[in-house]
Amino acid sequence: MTAFGKLIRTTAFRLTLVYLFLFALFAASLLGYFAWNTRRLINEQITTTVNGEIAEITDLYNRRGLWRLAGTLGTRALRPGANLYLVTTPEGRAFGGNVESLSPGVMASTGWSETAYRRLDEQDTANHRALVRVTELSNGFRLLVGRDLEERRRLFGIVANAAQWSLLVVIVLGLGGGIFVARRVLRRIDAMTGTTQRIMAGDLTGRLPVGRSGDELDRLAENLNAMLERIEALMAGLKEVSDNIAHDLKTPLTRLRNRAEEALAKSGCEADYRAALERTIEESDGLIRTFNALLMIARAESGQARGNMDDFDAADVAGGIHELYEPLAEDDGMTLKVKTQTAPLHGNRELIGQALANLVENAIKYGKPDAETAGTVVSMDARQITIEAKREGDQVLLSVTDRGPGIPEVDRKHVVERFVRLEASRTMPGSGLGLSLASAVATLHGGELRLGDAQPGLVATLALPARAGAGDRVAPPIPDVPQKVA
Ligand SMILES: Nc1ncnc2c1ncn2[C@@H]1O[C@H](COP(=O)(O)OP(=O)(O)OP(=O)(O)O)[C@@H](O)[C@H]1O
Ligand SMILES: [Mg+2]
């Protein structure tokens, strides 16, 4: 498309054309109204003067006769800017006045008409126009009195001239303005198109140019830039997650393959093969668990699990998890306690149960007191893990507290990311997905996972919004009018 073609297709230019048309129409109607009114006014003026003179002359004729009339017309015709006068005999011949010729048939009928005329005292041969009135005098004589229309014609000329010029000025200014605005808009849109093409070609760092005027295009560019920023961050996050997944799954898969190879190369008897296969199954189970955890996180993060929500009491979930993990904790030399009060929730029970279970598993795995790892005997108190479910304001808090080493403040944000494990716990089995799932579940429910210091130990809390309207103590209404006390 040519540059001009692009220009006239812009909204700015088309709007200008519409405004131009409306403005020209307005100017034309204004001038038209002015011209029409002026013409009416001039006609009115002429009629009044002519009527007055006819009345005077007729009166004179009636009182003094024909010869007096001829004399008066002679003197009147000599006055500057005089009217037209003509008296004709019953045979139609001129008897007096200052008119040399008229359009044919003017004297034949009485009343008002417009006619071309020539005066007796005029040298030029040009025909002028006049508005005239013919009246019948007694004895078949006729009297014509009229006024030249030159003034009206000149005024029309001025108005027509003004209309032409103003139309020209409107068109030139309007088109100029339209082209100027359209070109400015086009230049900015072209700059934006250039950037978007770069972005579409894969360069996500591109940003739309933002001017200083703060107009609608600037605001649009700012919003699109904010959107691009968000998309870039999401893409970077996605890339990091897929890199992490690829990296973290590669290690166990390589291990699995190497073990199988080793078994093939070294094992001699059936028992060896059996042991190798059992280890392979164990390793594969671990991989399947990791995949399941990843799928569950994806389900929670995408919001898919929202369809599966119902009302329940978080205290029941805490009780269930306590029952399930108490024997496991005991086997590990820990005690698992539970403290609950009614905590109404609306959510995905299975996911919240899984998130709490992950926190309890962590407490059992990592929550052993520091001193124990150093070989010192510690009290039972230091081996205690507490699960707590309670309601606080409009939140339900589901927490797990242990007396172990805790997580240093600097690592607390980082540790909820996928596959992140702290150096101190590398020796324990795990894939670094437990806290990610707990955090994703909390976010899905509009809450958050808080990691705090239990001095010593870690307190991990799922802070979730309580179910609205459940168990709320409603304050009695305060009456507007003081009540009478009985
Ligand atoms: N109660 C805790 N005390 C001390 N450190 C903890 C505790 N809970 C978690 N951590 C640290 O946070 C890391 C991440 O925990 P997360 O539950 O996400 O993964 P994991 O337990 O290592 O593996 P997974 O839960 O997937 O089996 C752990 O590796 C550990 O270093
Ligand atoms: Mg864990």
Short mmCIF file of C-alpha atoms and ligand atoms in Angstrom, two decimals:
data_model
loop_
_atom_site.label_atom_id
_atom_site.label_comp_id
_atom_site.label_asym_id
_atom_site.label_seq_id
_atom_site.Cartn_x
_atom_site.Cartn_y
_atom_site.Cartn_z
CA MET A 1 0.00 0.00 0.00
CA THR A 2 1.33 3.45 -0.83
CA ALA A 3 2.07 5.96 1.94
CA PHE A 4 -0.84 8.12 0.77
CA GLY A 5 -3.16 5.13 0.64
CA LYS A 6 -2.23 4.28 4.23
CA LEU A 7 -2.76 7.91 5.24
CA ILE A 8 -6.29 8.21 3.90
CA ARG A 9 -7.25 4.90 5.48
CA THR A 10 -6.46 6.13 9.00
CA THR A 11 -9.34 6.77 11.39
CA ALA A 12 -7.94 10.24 12.13
CA PHE A 13 -8.12 11.21 8.45
CA ARG A 14 -11.60 9.79 7.96
CA LEU A 15 -12.83 11.60 11.05
CA THR A 16 -11.34 14.81 9.68
CA LEU A 17 -13.25 14.34 6.43
CA VAL A 18 -16.51 13.83 8.32
CA TYR A 19 -15.88 16.96 10.41
CA LEU A 20 -14.90 18.87 7.29
CA PHE A 21 -18.17 17.96 5.60
CA LEU A 22 -20.20 18.86 8.70
CA PHE A 23 -18.38 22.15 9.11
CA ALA A 24 -18.82 23.12 5.45
CA LEU A 25 -22.50 22.24 5.69
CA PHE A 26 -22.84 24.40 8.79
CA ALA A 27 -21.00 27.35 7.21
CA ALA A 28 -23.10 27.06 4.02
CA SER A 29 -26.39 26.97 5.92
CA LEU A 30 -25.32 29.94 8.04
CA LEU A 31 -24.41 32.02 5.00
CA GLY A 32 -27.56 30.84 3.20
CA TYR A 33 -29.73 31.92 6.11
CA PHE A 34 -27.95 35.27 6.18
CA ALA A 35 -28.43 35.83 2.43
CA TRP A 36 -32.09 34.83 2.51
CA ASN A 37 -32.85 37.16 5.40
CA THR A 38 -31.01 40.07 3.77
CA ARG A 39 -32.99 39.58 0.56
CA ARG A 40 -36.24 39.54 2.52
CA LEU A 41 -35.24 42.70 4.37
CA ILE A 42 -34.29 44.57 1.19
CA ASN A 43 -37.54 43.47 -0.52
CA GLU A 44 -39.52 44.66 2.50
CA GLN A 45 -37.77 48.00 2.42
CA ILE A 46 -38.45 48.43 -1.32
CA THR A 47 -42.12 47.47 -0.95
CA THR A 48 -42.67 49.94 1.86
CA THR A 49 -41.03 52.83 -0.06
CA VAL A 50 -42.77 51.99 -3.35
CA ASN A 51 -46.19 51.56 -1.67
CA GLY A 52 -45.75 54.92 0.09
CA GLU A 53 -44.85 56.71 -3.16
CA ILE A 54 -47.70 55.11 -5.10
CA ALA A 55 -50.13 56.23 -2.42
CA GLU A 56 -48.76 59.79 -2.56
CA ILE A 57 -48.73 59.97 -6.39
CA THR A 58 -52.21 58.45 -6.76
CA ASP A 59 -53.54 60.91 -4.26
CA LEU A 60 -51.92 63.78 -6.17
CA TYR A 61 -53.34 62.52 -9.47
CA ASN A 62 -56.81 62.19 -8.01
CA ARG A 63 -56.73 65.70 -6.57
CA ARG A 64 -54.77 67.64 -9.22
CA GLY A 65 -55.03 65.70 -12.45
CA LEU A 66 -52.69 64.30 -15.07
CA TRP A 67 -50.52 67.35 -15.79
CA ARG A 68 -49.65 67.85 -12.14
CA LEU A 69 -48.74 64.17 -11.97
CA ALA A 70 -46.36 64.50 -14.91
CA GLY A 71 -44.68 67.50 -13.24
CA THR A 72 -44.18 65.65 -9.93
CA LEU A 73 -42.73 62.62 -11.66
CA GLY A 74 -40.30 64.90 -13.50
CA THR A 75 -38.98 66.39 -10.22
CA ARG A 76 -38.94 63.06 -8.38
CA ALA A 77 -36.98 61.45 -11.20
CA LEU A 78 -34.22 64.01 -10.78
CA ARG A 79 -33.57 63.20 -7.08
CA PRO A 80 -30.34 61.25 -6.35
CA GLY A 81 -30.85 57.49 -6.06
CA ALA A 82 -34.34 58.00 -7.49
CA ASN A 83 -36.94 55.31 -8.10
CA LEU A 84 -38.27 54.30 -11.47
CA TYR A 85 -41.44 56.06 -12.58
CA LEU A 86 -43.58 55.49 -15.62
CA VAL A 87 -47.08 56.61 -16.56
CA THR A 88 -48.69 55.09 -19.65
CA THR A 89 -51.74 56.18 -21.58
CA PRO A 90 -54.69 53.79 -22.08
CA GLU A 91 -53.13 52.95 -25.47
CA GLY A 92 -49.94 51.86 -23.72
CA ARG A 93 -47.69 54.77 -24.74
CA ALA A 94 -45.35 56.42 -22.27
CA PHE A 95 -46.72 59.67 -20.93
CA GLY A 96 -44.11 60.56 -18.32
CA GLY A 97 -41.39 59.19 -16.06
CA ASN A 98 -37.75 58.16 -16.40
CA VAL A 99 -38.00 54.65 -17.91
CA GLU A 100 -36.86 54.01 -21.45
CA SER A 101 -37.60 50.28 -21.73
CA LEU A 102 -38.97 47.37 -19.71
CA SER A 103 -39.36 43.63 -20.18
CA PRO A 104 -42.36 43.03 -22.39
CA GLY A 105 -45.73 42.65 -20.74
CA VAL A 106 -44.81 44.30 -17.43
CA MET A 107 -47.35 47.12 -17.88
CA ALA A 108 -50.04 44.68 -19.01
CA SER A 109 -50.88 43.47 -15.50
CA THR A 110 -51.07 45.31 -12.19
CA GLY A 111 -49.16 44.23 -9.06
CA TRP A 112 -45.58 43.34 -8.20
CA SER A 113 -42.98 41.93 -10.62
CA GLU A 114 -39.27 41.85 -11.29
CA THR A 115 -38.18 43.25 -14.63
CA ALA A 116 -35.19 44.29 -16.68
CA TYR A 117 -35.19 48.03 -17.49
CA ARG A 118 -33.22 50.93 -18.95
CA ARG A 119 -33.53 54.53 -17.73
CA LEU A 120 -33.87 57.52 -19.99
CA ASP A 121 -31.01 59.43 -18.39
CA GLU A 122 -28.53 56.50 -18.54
CA GLN A 123 -25.69 56.40 -21.01
CA ASP A 124 -24.70 52.73 -20.64
CA THR A 125 -26.63 50.18 -22.55
CA ALA A 126 -26.52 47.52 -19.87
CA ASN A 127 -29.84 46.18 -18.68
CA HIS A 128 -30.55 46.62 -14.96
CA ARG A 129 -33.15 44.83 -12.91
CA ALA A 130 -35.80 46.36 -10.71
CA LEU A 131 -38.66 45.39 -8.45
CA VAL A 132 -41.73 47.28 -9.66
CA ARG A 133 -45.41 47.72 -8.86
CA VAL A 134 -47.97 48.68 -11.50
CA THR A 135 -51.28 50.30 -10.51
CA GLU A 136 -54.23 51.39 -12.51
CA LEU A 137 -55.14 55.10 -12.37
CA SER A 138 -58.59 56.32 -13.42
CA ASN A 139 -59.23 56.85 -17.15
CA GLY A 140 -57.14 53.79 -18.15
CA PHE A 141 -53.79 55.40 -17.27
CA ARG A 142 -51.29 53.18 -15.54
CA LEU A 143 -48.60 54.09 -13.05
CA LEU A 144 -45.36 52.11 -12.43
CA VAL A 145 -43.11 52.79 -9.47
CA GLY A 146 -40.07 50.59 -8.87
CA ARG A 147 -36.64 50.38 -7.35
CA ASP A 148 -33.34 49.18 -8.74
CA LEU A 149 -32.11 45.78 -7.42
CA GLU A 150 -28.40 46.51 -7.84
CA GLU A 151 -27.91 46.81 -4.05
CA ARG A 152 -29.48 43.39 -3.52
CA ARG A 153 -27.32 41.87 -6.26
CA ARG A 154 -24.15 43.37 -4.80
CA LEU A 155 -24.98 42.04 -1.36
CA PHE A 156 -25.51 38.61 -2.85
CA GLY A 157 -22.17 38.91 -4.54
CA ILE A 158 -20.48 39.63 -1.21
CA VAL A 159 -22.19 36.67 0.49
CA ALA A 160 -21.33 34.32 -2.39
CA ASN A 161 -17.75 35.49 -2.29
CA ALA A 162 -17.56 34.98 1.48
CA ALA A 163 -19.04 31.49 1.05
CA GLN A 164 -16.44 30.58 -1.58
CA TRP A 165 -13.54 31.80 0.50
CA SER A 166 -14.68 30.32 3.75
CA LEU A 167 -15.28 26.98 2.03
CA LEU A 168 -11.81 27.09 0.55
CA VAL A 169 -10.22 27.99 3.90
CA VAL A 170 -12.19 25.24 5.68
CA ILE A 171 -11.14 22.66 3.10
CA VAL A 172 -7.47 23.66 3.07
CA LEU A 173 -7.17 23.91 6.87
CA GLY A 174 -9.22 20.76 7.44
CA LEU A 175 -7.29 18.66 4.94
CA GLY A 176 -3.97 20.03 6.19
CA GLY A 177 -4.92 19.33 9.81
CA GLY A 178 -6.21 15.88 8.92
CA ILE A 179 -3.04 14.94 7.07
CA PHE A 180 -0.88 16.29 9.92
CA VAL A 181 -2.76 14.34 12.62
CA ALA A 182 -3.03 11.18 10.50
CA ARG A 183 0.69 11.25 9.72
CA ARG A 184 1.57 11.65 13.40
CA VAL A 185 -0.69 8.76 14.39
CA LEU A 186 0.58 6.66 11.49
CA ARG A 187 4.21 7.26 12.41
CA ARG A 188 3.58 6.04 15.96
CA ILE A 189 1.51 3.06 14.84
CA ASP A 190 4.28 2.14 12.38
CA ALA A 191 6.83 2.27 15.22
CA MET A 192 4.55 0.01 17.30
CA THR A 193 4.06 -2.39 14.39
CA GLY A 194 7.83 -2.60 13.94
CA THR A 195 8.30 -3.56 17.60
CA THR A 196 5.47 -6.11 17.56
CA GLN A 197 7.00 -7.74 14.49
CA ARG A 198 10.30 -8.03 16.34
CA ILE A 199 8.49 -9.57 19.31
CA MET A 200 6.63 -11.98 17.03
CA ALA A 201 9.97 -12.98 15.54
CA GLY A 202 10.93 -14.23 19.02
CA ASP A 203 12.64 -11.27 20.68
CA LEU A 204 10.58 -10.99 23.88
CA THR A 205 12.74 -8.17 25.22
CA GLY A 206 11.22 -5.69 22.71
CA ARG A 207 9.05 -2.91 24.20
CA LEU A 208 6.70 -0.47 22.50
CA PRO A 209 7.86 3.15 22.38
CA VAL A 210 6.07 5.37 24.94
CA GLY A 211 5.91 9.12 24.29
CA ARG A 212 5.77 11.87 26.87
CA SER A 213 2.32 13.20 26.09
CA GLY A 214 0.46 10.54 28.09
CA ASP A 215 -2.24 10.31 25.40
CA GLU A 216 -4.35 7.25 24.57
CA LEU A 217 -1.61 5.68 22.43
CA ASP A 218 0.92 6.12 25.25
CA ARG A 219 -1.47 4.50 27.70
CA LEU A 220 -2.05 1.63 25.29
CA ALA A 221 1.71 1.20 24.80
CA GLU A 222 2.28 1.25 28.58
CA ASN A 223 -0.36 -1.44 29.13
CA LEU A 224 0.98 -3.59 26.31
CA ASN A 225 4.50 -3.21 27.73
CA ALA A 226 3.27 -4.31 31.16
CA MET A 227 1.63 -7.29 29.47
CA LEU A 228 4.85 -8.13 27.61
CA GLU A 229 6.80 -7.88 30.85
CA ARG A 230 4.41 -10.37 32.47
CA ILE A 231 4.60 -12.72 29.47
CA GLU A 232 8.40 -12.54 29.51
CA ALA A 233 8.48 -13.35 33.23
CA LEU A 234 6.06 -16.26 32.73
CA MET A 235 8.08 -17.60 29.80
CA ALA A 236 11.29 -17.35 31.82
CA GLY A 237 9.57 -19.17 34.72
CA LEU A 238 8.29 -21.85 32.37
CA LYS A 239 11.73 -22.32 30.86
CA GLU A 240 13.31 -22.59 34.30
CA VAL A 241 10.72 -25.15 35.41
CA SER A 242 11.15 -27.29 32.30
CA ASP A 243 14.96 -27.06 32.59
CA ASN A 244 14.74 -28.11 36.24
CA ILE A 245 12.42 -30.99 35.47
CA ALA A 246 14.64 -32.23 32.66
CA HIS A 247 17.72 -31.93 34.83
CA ASP A 248 16.26 -33.51 37.96
CA LEU A 249 14.70 -36.44 36.16
CA LYS A 250 17.84 -37.15 34.20
CA THR A 251 19.81 -38.16 37.31
CA PRO A 252 17.47 -40.94 38.56
CA LEU A 253 16.92 -42.19 34.99
CA THR A 254 20.68 -42.41 34.39
CA ARG A 255 21.08 -44.17 37.71
CA LEU A 256 18.36 -46.63 36.74
CA ARG A 257 20.02 -47.35 33.41
CA ASN A 258 23.49 -47.75 34.92
CA ARG A 259 22.23 -50.17 37.56
CA ALA A 260 20.50 -52.30 34.91
CA GLU A 261 23.68 -52.31 32.84
CA GLU A 262 25.78 -53.23 35.85
CA ALA A 263 23.40 -56.06 36.77
CA LEU A 264 23.62 -57.44 33.24
CA ALA A 265 27.39 -57.25 33.24
CA LYS A 266 28.13 -58.55 36.73
CA SER A 267 25.24 -60.66 38.08
CA GLY A 268 25.82 -64.37 37.88
CA CYS A 269 22.84 -65.98 39.53
CA GLU A 270 19.09 -65.54 39.66
CA ALA A 271 19.23 -63.96 43.13
CA ASP A 272 21.46 -61.17 41.83
CA TYR A 273 19.09 -60.49 38.94
CA ARG A 274 16.15 -60.49 41.34
CA ALA A 275 17.88 -57.99 43.64
CA ALA A 276 18.74 -55.76 40.66
CA LEU A 277 15.16 -55.87 39.40
CA GLU A 278 13.80 -55.02 42.85
CA ARG A 279 16.09 -52.00 43.02
CA THR A 280 14.92 -50.99 39.55
CA ILE A 281 11.27 -51.20 40.64
CA GLU A 282 12.06 -49.13 43.75
CA GLU A 283 13.79 -46.49 41.67
CA SER A 284 10.92 -46.46 39.15
CA ASP A 285 8.42 -46.01 42.00
CA GLY A 286 10.39 -42.97 43.11
CA LEU A 287 10.21 -41.58 39.57
CA ILE A 288 6.47 -42.21 39.38
CA ARG A 289 6.05 -40.43 42.73
CA THR A 290 7.96 -37.44 41.37
CA PHE A 291 5.78 -37.37 38.24
CA ASN A 292 2.64 -37.62 40.37
CA ALA A 293 3.82 -34.74 42.54
CA LEU A 294 4.60 -32.65 39.44
CA LEU A 295 1.16 -33.41 37.98
CA MET A 296 -0.52 -32.51 41.25
CA ILE A 297 1.35 -29.17 41.39
CA ALA A 298 0.37 -28.46 37.78
CA ARG A 299 -3.26 -29.29 38.61
CA ALA A 300 -3.22 -26.96 41.60
CA GLU A 301 -1.43 -24.15 39.75
CA SER A 302 -3.68 -24.28 36.68
CA GLY A 303 -6.80 -24.03 38.87
CA GLN A 304 -8.21 -27.29 37.42
CA ALA A 305 -8.74 -28.63 40.93
CA ARG A 306 -11.24 -25.85 41.60
CA GLY A 307 -14.06 -27.97 40.25
CA ASN A 308 -13.61 -30.45 43.08
CA MET A 309 -14.30 -28.28 46.08
CA ASP A 310 -16.63 -28.93 49.01
CA ASP A 311 -17.23 -27.84 52.61
CA PHE A 312 -15.35 -29.61 55.41
CA ASP A 313 -13.64 -29.05 58.75
CA ALA A 314 -9.85 -28.67 58.67
CA ALA A 315 -9.80 -30.26 62.17
CA ASP A 316 -10.94 -33.57 60.59
CA VAL A 317 -8.13 -33.42 58.03
CA ALA A 318 -5.57 -32.72 60.78
CA GLY A 319 -6.99 -35.65 62.81
CA GLY A 320 -6.79 -37.99 59.81
CA ILE A 321 -3.18 -37.07 59.03
CA HIS A 322 -2.24 -37.48 62.68
CA GLU A 323 -3.71 -40.99 62.71
CA LEU A 324 -1.90 -41.90 59.49
CA TYR A 325 1.54 -40.60 60.45
CA GLU A 326 1.66 -41.31 64.20
CA PRO A 327 3.06 -44.87 63.79
CA LEU A 328 5.61 -43.64 61.22
CA ALA A 329 6.78 -40.87 63.56
CA GLU A 330 7.07 -43.32 66.42
CA ASP A 331 9.18 -45.67 64.31
CA ASP A 332 11.49 -42.70 63.79
CA GLY A 333 11.63 -41.95 67.52
CA MET A 334 9.40 -38.87 67.27
CA THR A 335 6.07 -38.07 68.90
CA LEU A 336 3.24 -36.63 66.83
CA LYS A 337 0.63 -34.51 68.68
CA VAL A 338 -2.52 -32.92 67.35
CA LYS A 339 -4.39 -29.83 68.62
CA THR A 340 -7.62 -28.96 66.87
CA GLN A 341 -10.62 -26.68 67.05
CA THR A 342 -13.42 -26.23 64.53
CA ALA A 343 -11.94 -24.66 61.39
CA PRO A 344 -14.48 -24.56 58.53
CA LEU A 345 -13.07 -24.60 55.00
CA HIS A 346 -14.34 -24.72 51.47
CA GLY A 347 -11.83 -26.39 49.20
CA ASN A 348 -10.29 -29.49 47.69
CA ARG A 349 -10.02 -31.85 50.64
CA GLU A 350 -7.66 -34.29 48.92
CA LEU A 351 -5.15 -31.56 47.98
CA ILE A 352 -5.24 -29.88 51.41
CA GLY A 353 -4.72 -33.34 53.02
CA GLN A 354 -1.75 -33.98 50.70
CA ALA A 355 -0.23 -30.55 51.48
CA LEU A 356 -0.51 -31.15 55.26
CA ALA A 357 0.92 -34.65 54.84
CA ASN A 358 3.95 -33.17 53.01
CA LEU A 359 4.58 -30.78 55.94
CA VAL A 360 4.32 -33.66 58.46
CA GLU A 361 6.68 -35.83 56.34
CA ASN A 362 9.20 -32.99 56.29
CA ALA A 363 8.93 -32.55 60.07
CA ILE A 364 9.57 -36.28 60.58
CA LYS A 365 12.46 -36.28 58.07
CA TYR A 366 14.21 -33.02 58.93
CA GLY A 367 12.78 -32.08 62.32
CA LYS A 368 15.13 -34.14 64.48
CA PRO A 369 16.88 -31.97 67.04
CA ASP A 370 20.33 -30.72 66.04
CA ALA A 371 21.88 -32.17 69.20
CA GLU A 372 20.73 -35.68 68.24
CA THR A 373 22.61 -35.59 64.99
CA ALA A 374 25.68 -34.70 67.06
CA GLY A 375 25.13 -37.87 69.17
CA THR A 376 23.82 -36.28 72.38
CA VAL A 377 20.72 -37.68 74.10
CA VAL A 378 17.81 -35.25 73.95
CA SER A 379 14.54 -35.00 75.86
CA MET A 380 11.24 -36.28 74.42
CA ASP A 381 10.05 -32.66 74.21
CA ALA A 382 12.62 -31.90 71.57
CA ARG A 383 11.32 -34.79 69.45
CA GLN A 384 7.79 -33.57 69.43
CA ILE A 385 5.93 -32.60 66.28
CA THR A 386 2.62 -30.74 66.65
CA ILE A 387 -0.14 -30.56 64.08
CA GLU A 388 -2.57 -27.73 64.78
CA ALA A 389 -5.83 -26.68 63.14
CA LYS A 390 -7.50 -23.47 64.27
CA ARG A 391 -9.53 -20.56 63.14
CA GLU A 392 -8.14 -17.04 63.52
CA GLY A 393 -10.42 -14.24 62.32
CA ASP A 394 -11.39 -14.99 58.76
CA GLN A 395 -8.54 -17.45 58.28
CA VAL A 396 -8.01 -21.12 58.98
CA LEU A 397 -4.46 -21.95 60.07
CA LEU A 398 -3.20 -25.51 59.54
CA SER A 399 0.31 -25.72 60.96
CA VAL A 400 3.04 -28.27 61.64
CA THR A 401 5.72 -27.39 64.24
CA ASP A 402 8.92 -29.31 64.87
CA ARG A 403 11.95 -28.75 67.11
CA GLY A 404 14.60 -29.39 64.48
CA PRO A 405 17.12 -27.06 62.84
CA GLY A 406 14.42 -25.11 60.92
CA ILE A 407 15.01 -23.31 57.63
CA PRO A 408 17.23 -20.19 57.69
CA GLU A 409 15.32 -17.01 56.85
CA VAL A 410 17.28 -16.43 53.61
CA ASP A 411 16.21 -19.83 52.21
CA ARG A 412 12.52 -19.65 53.06
CA LYS A 413 11.41 -18.03 49.81
CA HIS A 414 13.63 -20.16 47.65
CA VAL A 415 12.81 -23.51 49.28
CA VAL A 416 9.21 -23.57 47.98
CA GLU A 417 10.41 -23.67 44.37
CA ARG A 418 10.34 -26.99 42.52
CA PHE A 419 13.27 -29.38 43.16
CA VAL A 420 14.96 -27.09 45.67
CA ARG A 421 16.53 -29.01 48.58
CA LEU A 422 18.82 -27.53 51.22
CA GLU A 423 22.40 -28.69 51.46
CA ALA A 424 21.86 -30.06 55.00
CA SER A 425 19.20 -32.53 53.83
CA ARG A 426 20.86 -33.88 50.68
CA THR A 427 21.52 -37.20 52.44
CA MET A 428 17.78 -37.82 53.00
CA PRO A 429 15.56 -39.22 50.26
CA GLY A 430 13.27 -36.72 48.53
CA SER A 431 12.84 -34.77 45.35
CA GLY A 432 12.25 -31.22 46.60
CA LEU A 433 8.60 -31.04 45.54
CA GLY A 434 6.73 -31.31 48.88
CA LEU A 435 6.76 -27.62 49.79
CA SER A 436 6.07 -26.59 46.15
CA LEU A 437 2.84 -28.58 46.24
CA ALA A 438 1.87 -27.20 49.68
CA SER A 439 2.44 -23.66 48.39
CA ALA A 440 0.52 -24.28 45.13
CA VAL A 441 -2.42 -25.73 47.08
CA ALA A 442 -2.49 -22.72 49.41
CA THR A 443 -2.45 -20.32 46.43
CA LEU A 444 -5.22 -22.30 44.72
CA HIS A 445 -7.43 -21.68 47.75
CA GLY A 446 -6.59 -17.98 47.91
CA GLY A 447 -4.20 -18.44 50.84
CA GLU A 448 -0.45 -18.86 51.35
CA LEU A 449 2.21 -21.13 52.83
CA ARG A 450 4.12 -19.42 55.65
CA LEU A 451 7.43 -20.73 56.92
CA GLY A 452 8.41 -19.38 60.33
CA ASP A 453 10.84 -19.88 63.18
CA ALA A 454 9.60 -22.06 66.09
CA GLN A 455 12.77 -21.29 68.11
CA PRO A 456 14.07 -23.85 67.67
CA GLY A 457 12.53 -25.61 64.70
CA LEU A 458 10.27 -24.87 61.81
CA VAL A 459 6.63 -23.88 61.88
CA ALA A 460 5.05 -24.39 58.46
CA THR A 461 1.54 -22.95 58.19
CA LEU A 462 -1.12 -23.25 55.50
CA ALA A 463 -3.07 -20.00 55.98
CA LEU A 464 -6.37 -20.39 54.10
CA PRO A 465 -9.51 -18.24 53.96
CA ALA A 466 -12.20 -19.63 56.29
CA ARG A 467 -15.53 -20.65 54.81
CA ALA A 468 -17.72 -17.56 54.79
CA GLY A 469 -20.79 -17.66 56.99
CA ALA A 470 -19.74 -20.84 58.80
CA GLY A 471 -19.63 -20.58 62.58
CA ASP A 472 -19.39 -16.78 62.45
CA ARG A 473 -20.60 -15.23 65.64
CA VAL A 474 -23.06 -12.60 64.50
CA ALA A 475 -23.10 -9.51 66.72
CA PRO A 476 -26.61 -8.54 67.86
CA PRO A 477 -27.94 -5.55 65.89
CA ILE A 478 -27.53 -2.17 67.59
CA PRO A 479 -30.91 -0.42 67.65
CA ASP A 480 -31.05 3.09 66.18
CA VAL A 481 -33.55 4.32 68.75
CA PRO A 482 -32.71 4.00 72.47
CA GLN A 483 -34.82 1.19 73.89
CA LYS A 484 -36.78 1.39 77.08
CA VAL A 485 -35.20 -0.73 79.80
CA ALA A 486 -37.83 -2.78 81.59
N1 LIG B 1 10.81 -29.17 58.78
C1 LIG B 1 11.94 -28.87 58.13
N2 LIG B 1 13.08 -28.62 58.80
C2 LIG B 1 14.20 -28.31 58.13
N3 LIG B 1 14.31 -28.23 56.79
C3 LIG B 1 13.22 -28.49 56.07
C4 LIG B 1 11.97 -28.81 56.71
N4 LIG B 1 11.06 -28.98 55.71
C5 LIG B 1 11.70 -28.80 54.55
N5 LIG B 1 13.00 -28.51 54.75
C6 LIG B 1 13.98 -28.21 53.68
O1 LIG B 1 13.31 -27.82 52.52
C7 LIG B 1 13.64 -28.66 51.42
C8 LIG B 1 12.47 -28.80 50.51
O2 LIG B 1 11.43 -29.52 51.11
P1 LIG B 1 10.42 -30.28 50.21
O3 LIG B 1 9.40 -30.89 51.08
O4 LIG B 1 9.95 -29.33 49.18
O5 LIG B 1 11.29 -31.36 49.48
P2 LIG B 1 11.86 -32.72 50.05
O6 LIG B 1 11.29 -32.97 51.37
O7 LIG B 1 13.33 -32.57 49.96
O8 LIG B 1 11.38 -33.75 48.98
P3 LIG B 1 9.90 -34.34 48.82
O9 LIG B 1 9.05 -33.65 49.80
O10 LIG B 1 9.56 -34.04 47.44
O11 LIG B 1 10.00 -35.78 49.09
C9 LIG B 1 14.07 -29.93 52.06
O12 LIG B 1 14.93 -30.64 51.20
C10 LIG B 1 14.76 -29.46 53.31
O13 LIG B 1 16.08 -29.06 52.99
MG MG B 2 9.25 -32.99 51.70
#
